[in-house]
Structure formats: structure tokens, C-alpha cells
Amino acid sequence: MNLSTRAPVQWRRPLRNWLERGGIYPSERPPFDPFPTVSDVISAHFCPVAILHRLLHGIELSPGLIAQRGREGAGELYHSFIAFLKSSITNGRLRPPSLGMIRQEFLRFGGDPAILAEIWRSYLEPWSRNRLSELAGISQGERMFFEVTVASEYVPFRREGQTLTYPLRGVIDEINLDRQLIIERTIVGGPDDQEPPESEARQLWLLWKILSSIRHDNFPRELSEVDFSNFHLVVETPFRPFPVDKQNREFEEEVHDAYTWIRDLTLNPRSIPAAYDNQRCELQPGLQCNFMYSVCRRRRFQYPRARPAMHQEFRHWYRPLLWELIWDWHLLQYKLLRLPTNTLEEEGWAVRANVASFLSQDMVELEIVREEETGPVLAHMQDAGKCELIFGTPFVGQRVEVALQEPRENRFVVRTERRYILMSNSTLILPDITLLESRPWYLTRNVQRNMFRFEHLGRENPATAGQDSLVQLIEGLFGARVLRRERSNGSP
Amino acid sequence: MALRDIRDRVGVVRSRFDTRQNRSVDAFLDDWNSEGENSFIFPVVDGPPGTGKTSVGVIAAAECMLEQRDEQIIYLCYGHFATDVARQKLFELGFGSDQVVRLTPDPRETEWARGIVGCSYNLSDLDHNTLRRLQRCGVLLCTLHGSGRAFGVRGVRGTGARVRHTCRVVVDEFSQVPPPLWFASLIRARDVDLNPTSYALLGDPYQLPVVTTQPLLQENVGEFVGRVSGGGLHELRTQHRMHEDICDAVNSLRDALQCPYRLESAEAVRRRDLTHPELNFRWNENACPQDLREIVSPSYPFVIVDTSGLGREERCFGGSLRNDDEAELATRIAMAIYESYSRNGRRLTPSEPSDFKVLSPYSGQVGSIQQRLPPELRGFCTTIYRSQGREYPCVIISFVWNDPNGFIGFLQDPRLRAQTYVGCSRAQGKLVALLSHRCFQGHRDFDYLCRTASAHRVEARPQ
């Protein structure tokens, strides 16, 4: 492979006063760089075209993992079930689990029985079989936390003797405090593998780099005494665990390139041709990649004829949608890490609350610390439908989406999909809306993705195309067909 | 209700429609290719508040169902509230939950009797019975972001129902919909091999706009279609909702927003205040605190209460705002209305369609007012955002800001100032605007609003 090396960039973070209300007017191109996730960096490192599609077209495929048809979402189910299973063991509900018991629990976990059976057979059965003794050894009350989000504005990476820092955020599948383990779990891999999947090992290393860069006073109280430098890193496939070395000089050097691609593609339309010039499958024939057939080499239809004109309109929308996301979501990530909690509260970006009680597996009763905020929080939740809670701190914490279930006097009950142990009884409630009080930010990615798909719809056969209203709508909007508001005999 | 009765009701509504409304309905019922090979029929209806644009969409959907076409109408709105308004209007015509269903993302919201079904985005949590029932529904209502649910229904195979793979796509409140979102929704039809037979847009370009930080995304889909195709709009100009004093206020705001035409009031609503037999409120003056009578009296359909003398606004959760003094005043007025008015011989009720509403652009202020109201009356207060598409006999609006430097936050933002226009135009027989003159003067929309000749002005004093 011969990807061109790009000059490392000095990451532009927002100025302190921009983070406060009224500090900056959000419009057009943000004057700061995005707050990337570990997956962004892994994608950018794999192939610049993969990160191009991720940033501009909302396509969040993992490039290295070849998804089998019908198994989309399998990884998520796999992760959440293992978190649920282990939590059930530590809280004493399941002891000691047998293979049959685990299978029963999984089939009851929810979802299409045929898909569950397939996931069981392919991933969970081998995982369970290989872990039975480990599961039996889990003691009640063992301190393990699942889906822990870690974020840092200044993660250091060395390059040619100097150190550059970048912001980075990601989710650790499992932290086990008692066994001093940090685990990255994946469904990728086969029974005979001798090495962990490359991107998972790098992902785990990046997560550990984030964790190591966070000052201890930013840890939740429950973790404040923990020294993560002694923890072992493990990538766990369904078939076996692989230890991962904390020293990764080669990748440490290469990370800078990934950040440069992220910055360039975010800001500059001219970087798109450069990304295609460095497309990995062109330079490395025979490479297997998730984007190859579903995105990069998709079929190009004859009709609509007006597709080039449509593209001229569409191409002006992709990057503004990304910038919108940066103003909405990425800026909030900087705020959460940089502003003290009381400023976040004063500015209305977060509200502190305590867990009053766990009513059931998915119902939590919350009490807001500043009582006068209860009314506004309730009104917001009724309006937006849901909120995000951070159990822990914005640096190290479990981020859980909740929906309002029932308002009570000065308290309220929320419903959550999480089914694992929470690391803290104190939480920050974040509003689930954009800067402009309108819509949840995450919908922007769906719009990017589906707009990109719309741009590529079409028909090959002229007769079929002539009867296809979507194709003809495109011809009407961008081509030779005439759009009319009504039939001409409807006019007076 | 029997189809014959529904047909009669639809006939009555259409007989009351003006020519512009009837032409819009006819255009909705045309297929995209009904004028041959070179043209594409695509109706876009510009319907300012109270002109019956949603009624046009609903009647077109009803006519389509009554013709017994095996064709589903996919009725899409930007937000859930607007889809519910359209659902209620179809129910009012007599359709039931076997013909009209609103799809939501939360399975726990499912309530067949009300025509509401919650499901996952790929419908995987619905059994074949439910899917069959949905496949036979005439109208599926949904948000644009969740349109995959509505389009997906007819794409599910193996349910045993034989249905055509066609539909009609109506988008209501297009002012909030940017073209990328519209295109992103339409691809969902292709995902399940649906070939829509018509497309239509309904909206008012001056109501709640596309909210974005990006100038290139500010255009709404109605404007976009007009720009790229040069096609004209169906303009609805006669409003059937507001007393003429309130319509004056709304026209002042339309002037400020530089709308190309003013609204005309239909004769039936011109003098329709709260005590008009159609609204049928009765006011017991003695049950109203003396200091609020001038504000609450039905004799003044449009009242501006100057709150300059009250306290300031404060920031609260979600970056929103509250103003405790103004919240207190709004609550007192709301309670005075609740205590001193009755309607059709009963007490006023907050359940929809609510007899009156306290609105605010800020959810923080809504929360603050709700906290002051008795729990059973909290439904009287909501955000302007949630009120779009609805109408209320009486509306109180709390504008919140009382900044000595005249800062009014997003109410002066070109993208969000339409909140004022939307809030004021929800009122049928009475509108009370609580705003600080000192703070709002110099801001174009509010200068125009305060200069409205029909406004009755009152000054609020600190308690």
C-alpha cells in the first residue's frame, strides 16, 4: 500500500468564550475542527474515501468488517446481551449460568427469533462456550462497567520526536475494575485466528490512549482511585481473547494522517479528488472492504438523464449538513469537557440529577438537584421526546438515552433501553436538541445518508424509467420535463 | 361511520370551500402523469394561517379513500404534532382507525382506537395481523424523518393482503422541510418498490422555517421546487379562523415579514369573538380579579400587555429561558380565564381541542408556567412549536424577554422569528400578547405588531 502521507495539522479547538452562550453566532463554516470519534479515526486511517462517505454522506459502515446480509445490527445485539448477561451475574440474578441458561436468556432478550437464532449460532454460542468458566468465576458485586464513553480534548500522539494532541471520543465495551481489564468486543474473527482483527486492536488502543489522557479529577468519584496504567487491554472475538500491546509506535505515527484527512474533508471541497486519488482499494488490489460494492462501486443507471444537474444541487448540501452537525453536536462535546458543571447548568447545557430509585430494569426515578429546573426539564422532555443522561462525568461516563415516562412532584420517571449496571447514582441530564431548539442532532446523519442514496437511484430501461415517478420527478425538477401545479384544463 | 355519511360530510366541506381550495383539492387528486409525456403534475399549496391548507390535504385524502382506490396516502409532516392534527381532522370527518393511522417510533404509544401505532423503523416488531391492517389503511400519517415506517408498510410481503404498490405522497407544513430532508424521505418509497402516483406540498412559507446554521440549507422544499421548476403556487388567501382584530395583528406581522399578499377574513369569522354563538363562551365578570378584567374581557379580541415593569428573563435547561414575573402574570391571567369563563355551559377544559392556551416560544417558560398551574390544568400551556397546525378560541402568549438592552434572542433571528407569527395566528376569538415594550421596541416584527390599530393596550404592574 502506498497512501500518501499528509502533513499533520494543528487541531483548531473552539476558543473559551465561544463555548458560552452568545460567544459565537453559529453560521456557515465552523471556525474550529470537529470532535472525532475513534471510529472516525479508524475509518480515516483505513481509507480516505471511507471517511469521506462517513463525514459527508452519513455512511457509518466499518470499512474493514464485511457485513453479511441480514446480520446488520448483530454486533449491537451481541454487545448489549453480553452486558446484560454479565450484569445479571454480578447482581446475583443468574448464578452460575449454563450454556442452556444463556441461550434461554438470549432468546428472551428480544427481536426476531430467526435472527436471534442465527446470532446465537454464529457468535454467542462460541463466545459462551469459551467463557463458561470465566462467567462462573464472576463474583457477586464485581465491579464491571459496560459501554463507558471516554472523551478527552487533548489526546497526545507522538510523531517524529514531537507530540501533537487531538480531541477524541469513543465507547469502551467493558471496564472490569477488579480484574483490571479493558475489553473491546467484536463479532469479527474466526476460530483459527492467531491475531486480533486489526481495526479492533487499534480501536482499543485509541480508547486506552483517551483514558490515559484524562486527569483523575475528571473521573467519576467511583473511579477516582483507579490507576488505569496497569490495566490489560483485550480484544475479545467470539472464539478467544487477544491481549493488545499498549505500545503501538507504528499506529501512533499513522494517526496524524487520519486526523489530517478528517480536517481536510470537513473543510475543503478540493480535498475530495485527493481522497479518491488515495482510495485504498485502487492502491491495494484484492482488498476486501464494506464500502466497495454498496457505496464506491455501485451501479450507475442510465436514467434519470438529469442526474448530473441533480448532483450540482445536491453537492452544495452535503458539507453544510456536516457543518450543521459540527455546530450542534461537536461544539457541545467541547463544551461538556471544557466548562465546569455549574457553568453548564447556568448556560442551560446540562442539569444535575440524582437517581432516587431504580423502579425496574428499565425505569429510573430521577430527582433534579436544583428544584427550580424541574419544570423546564419536564417541558423540554415533553417537547423533544427524550434526553441523554451521563452517569459519571462527561470525560468518563455511561451515556444513556432516556424517554420521559411519568412526571411526579419534583421528580420524574424515565425509561431507558440500557440493561447493565450504572457506574454512578449521580447524573447529568443533557438536552437532546440542537443549538436552535429544533430537532435532535442525530437525524442529520440519516438525512445525509438517504440523500446520497436518492442521488443514485435510477432505472436502466427507458420504458420502466418512463413509468417511474421518482425518476420522472427528477427529470421534472432538474431536466426537460415540465412541472405544473395542475392540469391545464384546471386553470380558469 | 358509514362511507355514505362521510361522503356527505366531505361534500358539505367542499361546498364551503372557495374556488382556490377546490382547485387545490382537484390538483391533489391528479396523477403525476395525467397530462401526458412532457409534464409532471406537482401541486404546491401556499396556505397562510386559517386558510384551511390542512383541510385541503385532508379532504383530498378523504376523496381518494372514498373513490375506493387501492392506493395509500402517505401524509408526512415535519413534527409529530402536525401529523396528529391531520389525523384528528380525518377522524372528525368520520374515518376510523381502520382507515387512518398515525405511525410513531414508540411501540408503547400504540392505541388502535385512536389510530396510533408505534413501531420500530423497519416494522420488525409488528405481527402480520397488524401489518395487514396497516396495509389496508387509506391514510398513514408520519413524520418525514420517520417516513420509512409509512412507506415500508406496503413493502412487507407475506402478510396475505393483496395491495398495489402505489401511494400518494403529501407533505404538510413544508416551510419546515429543507429539500435534503424531502429527498431523503422519498428514497424510502424506492426501498420498498413503491411507485407513487402523485406528490404534493402544503404549507405557508412564512410559518416556522427550516432551522439551520447553514445559509445553503435555509430554503424550504416549496421554495426549492418553485426555484428549480419555475412552477406556480396555489395561493389560499381567505382565512376562516380569526376575528378581524386578530387577523389585523397577523397581517401586521405578514407586512413585517414582507409577505406578498394580506389575508382576507371570511364573513363568518370577521366579528366572531369569544361570546359569538359559534365559540359560545360566557363571561362572568365578577369571577375575574378586578385588575385583570381589562385583559380578560371578551370585548377586546386583541390585547397587548406591556410587561416592561416586570422582572427579567433567566437562562434555564436546554439553553431555554424563563421569566418568573411574566410566568406569574400569565398564570394569573390563565386562572382568571379558567375561573370566569364557561363554554357550552361547562368549565373550560385543557384537553384537545383545548378551550384556551398559554403559549411561549421557550420551553423553559412553559415549564415555569406549568409548575404554577394546578396539575390538572397544566395542559393549558405549551410551546408555540407544539401549537403549529392547531387553533384555539383564546390564546395568551408570553414572549419572555425583558432585557434592558433590547436583546430578544432567537425572536429576532431571521430563521426563527416566525414563532411570533405562528403563535398569534393560533387565536380565533381572543389573543393576549405579554411583551415588554421597552425590550421589544425597535424590532421590526414587534413594532408592526404593536402598531396594529385594533390592539387594546394594557400596562402590567409588578405585584
mmCIF file of C-alpha atoms in Angstrom, chain A residues 21-22 25, chain B residues 312-313 315 321 362 399-413 438-441 443:
data_model
loop_
_atom_site.group_PDB
_atom_site.id
_atom_site.type_symbol
_atom_site.label_atom_id
_atom_site.label_comp_id
_atom_site.label_asym_id
_atom_site.label_seq_id
_atom_site.Cartn_x
_atom_site.Cartn_y
_atom_site.Cartn_z
ATOM 1 C CA ARG A 21 -23.884 31.457 25.254
ATOM 2 C CA GLY A 22 -23.686 34.373 22.880
ATOM 3 C CA TYR A 25 -23.044 33.032 16.266
ATOM 4 C CA ARG B 312 -36.022 39.920 33.728
ATOM 5 C CA GLU B 313 -35.622 36.621 31.952
ATOM 6 C CA ARG B 315 -31.447 31.086 31.296
ATOM 7 C CA LEU B 321 -35.423 30.883 29.026
ATOM 8 C CA TYR B 362 -39.493 28.967 25.172
ATOM 9 C CA PHE B 399 -42.682 36.425 24.955
ATOM 10 C CA VAL B 400 -40.377 36.219 28.000
ATOM 11 C CA TRP B 401 -37.612 38.706 27.152
ATOM 12 C CA ASN B 402 -37.218 41.876 29.221
ATOM 13 C CA ASP B 403 -33.606 42.686 28.565
ATOM 14 C CA PRO B 404 -32.775 46.372 29.199
ATOM 15 C CA ASN B 405 -30.521 46.387 26.124
ATOM 16 C CA GLY B 406 -33.307 45.164 23.895
ATOM 17 C CA PHE B 407 -31.833 41.756 23.166
ATOM 18 C CA ILE B 408 -34.568 39.267 22.204
ATOM 19 C CA GLY B 409 -32.552 36.173 21.315
ATOM 20 C CA PHE B 410 -33.867 33.969 18.550
ATOM 21 C CA LEU B 411 -37.045 36.037 18.220
ATOM 22 C CA GLN B 412 -35.001 38.420 16.101
ATOM 23 C CA ASP B 413 -33.258 35.632 14.221
ATOM 24 C CA ARG B 438 -39.029 48.580 26.369
ATOM 25 C CA CYS B 439 -37.242 45.416 25.272
ATOM 26 C CA PHE B 440 -39.057 44.655 22.014
ATOM 27 C CA GLN B 441 -39.274 48.150 20.550
ATOM 28 C CA HIS B 443 -37.518 45.034 16.425
#
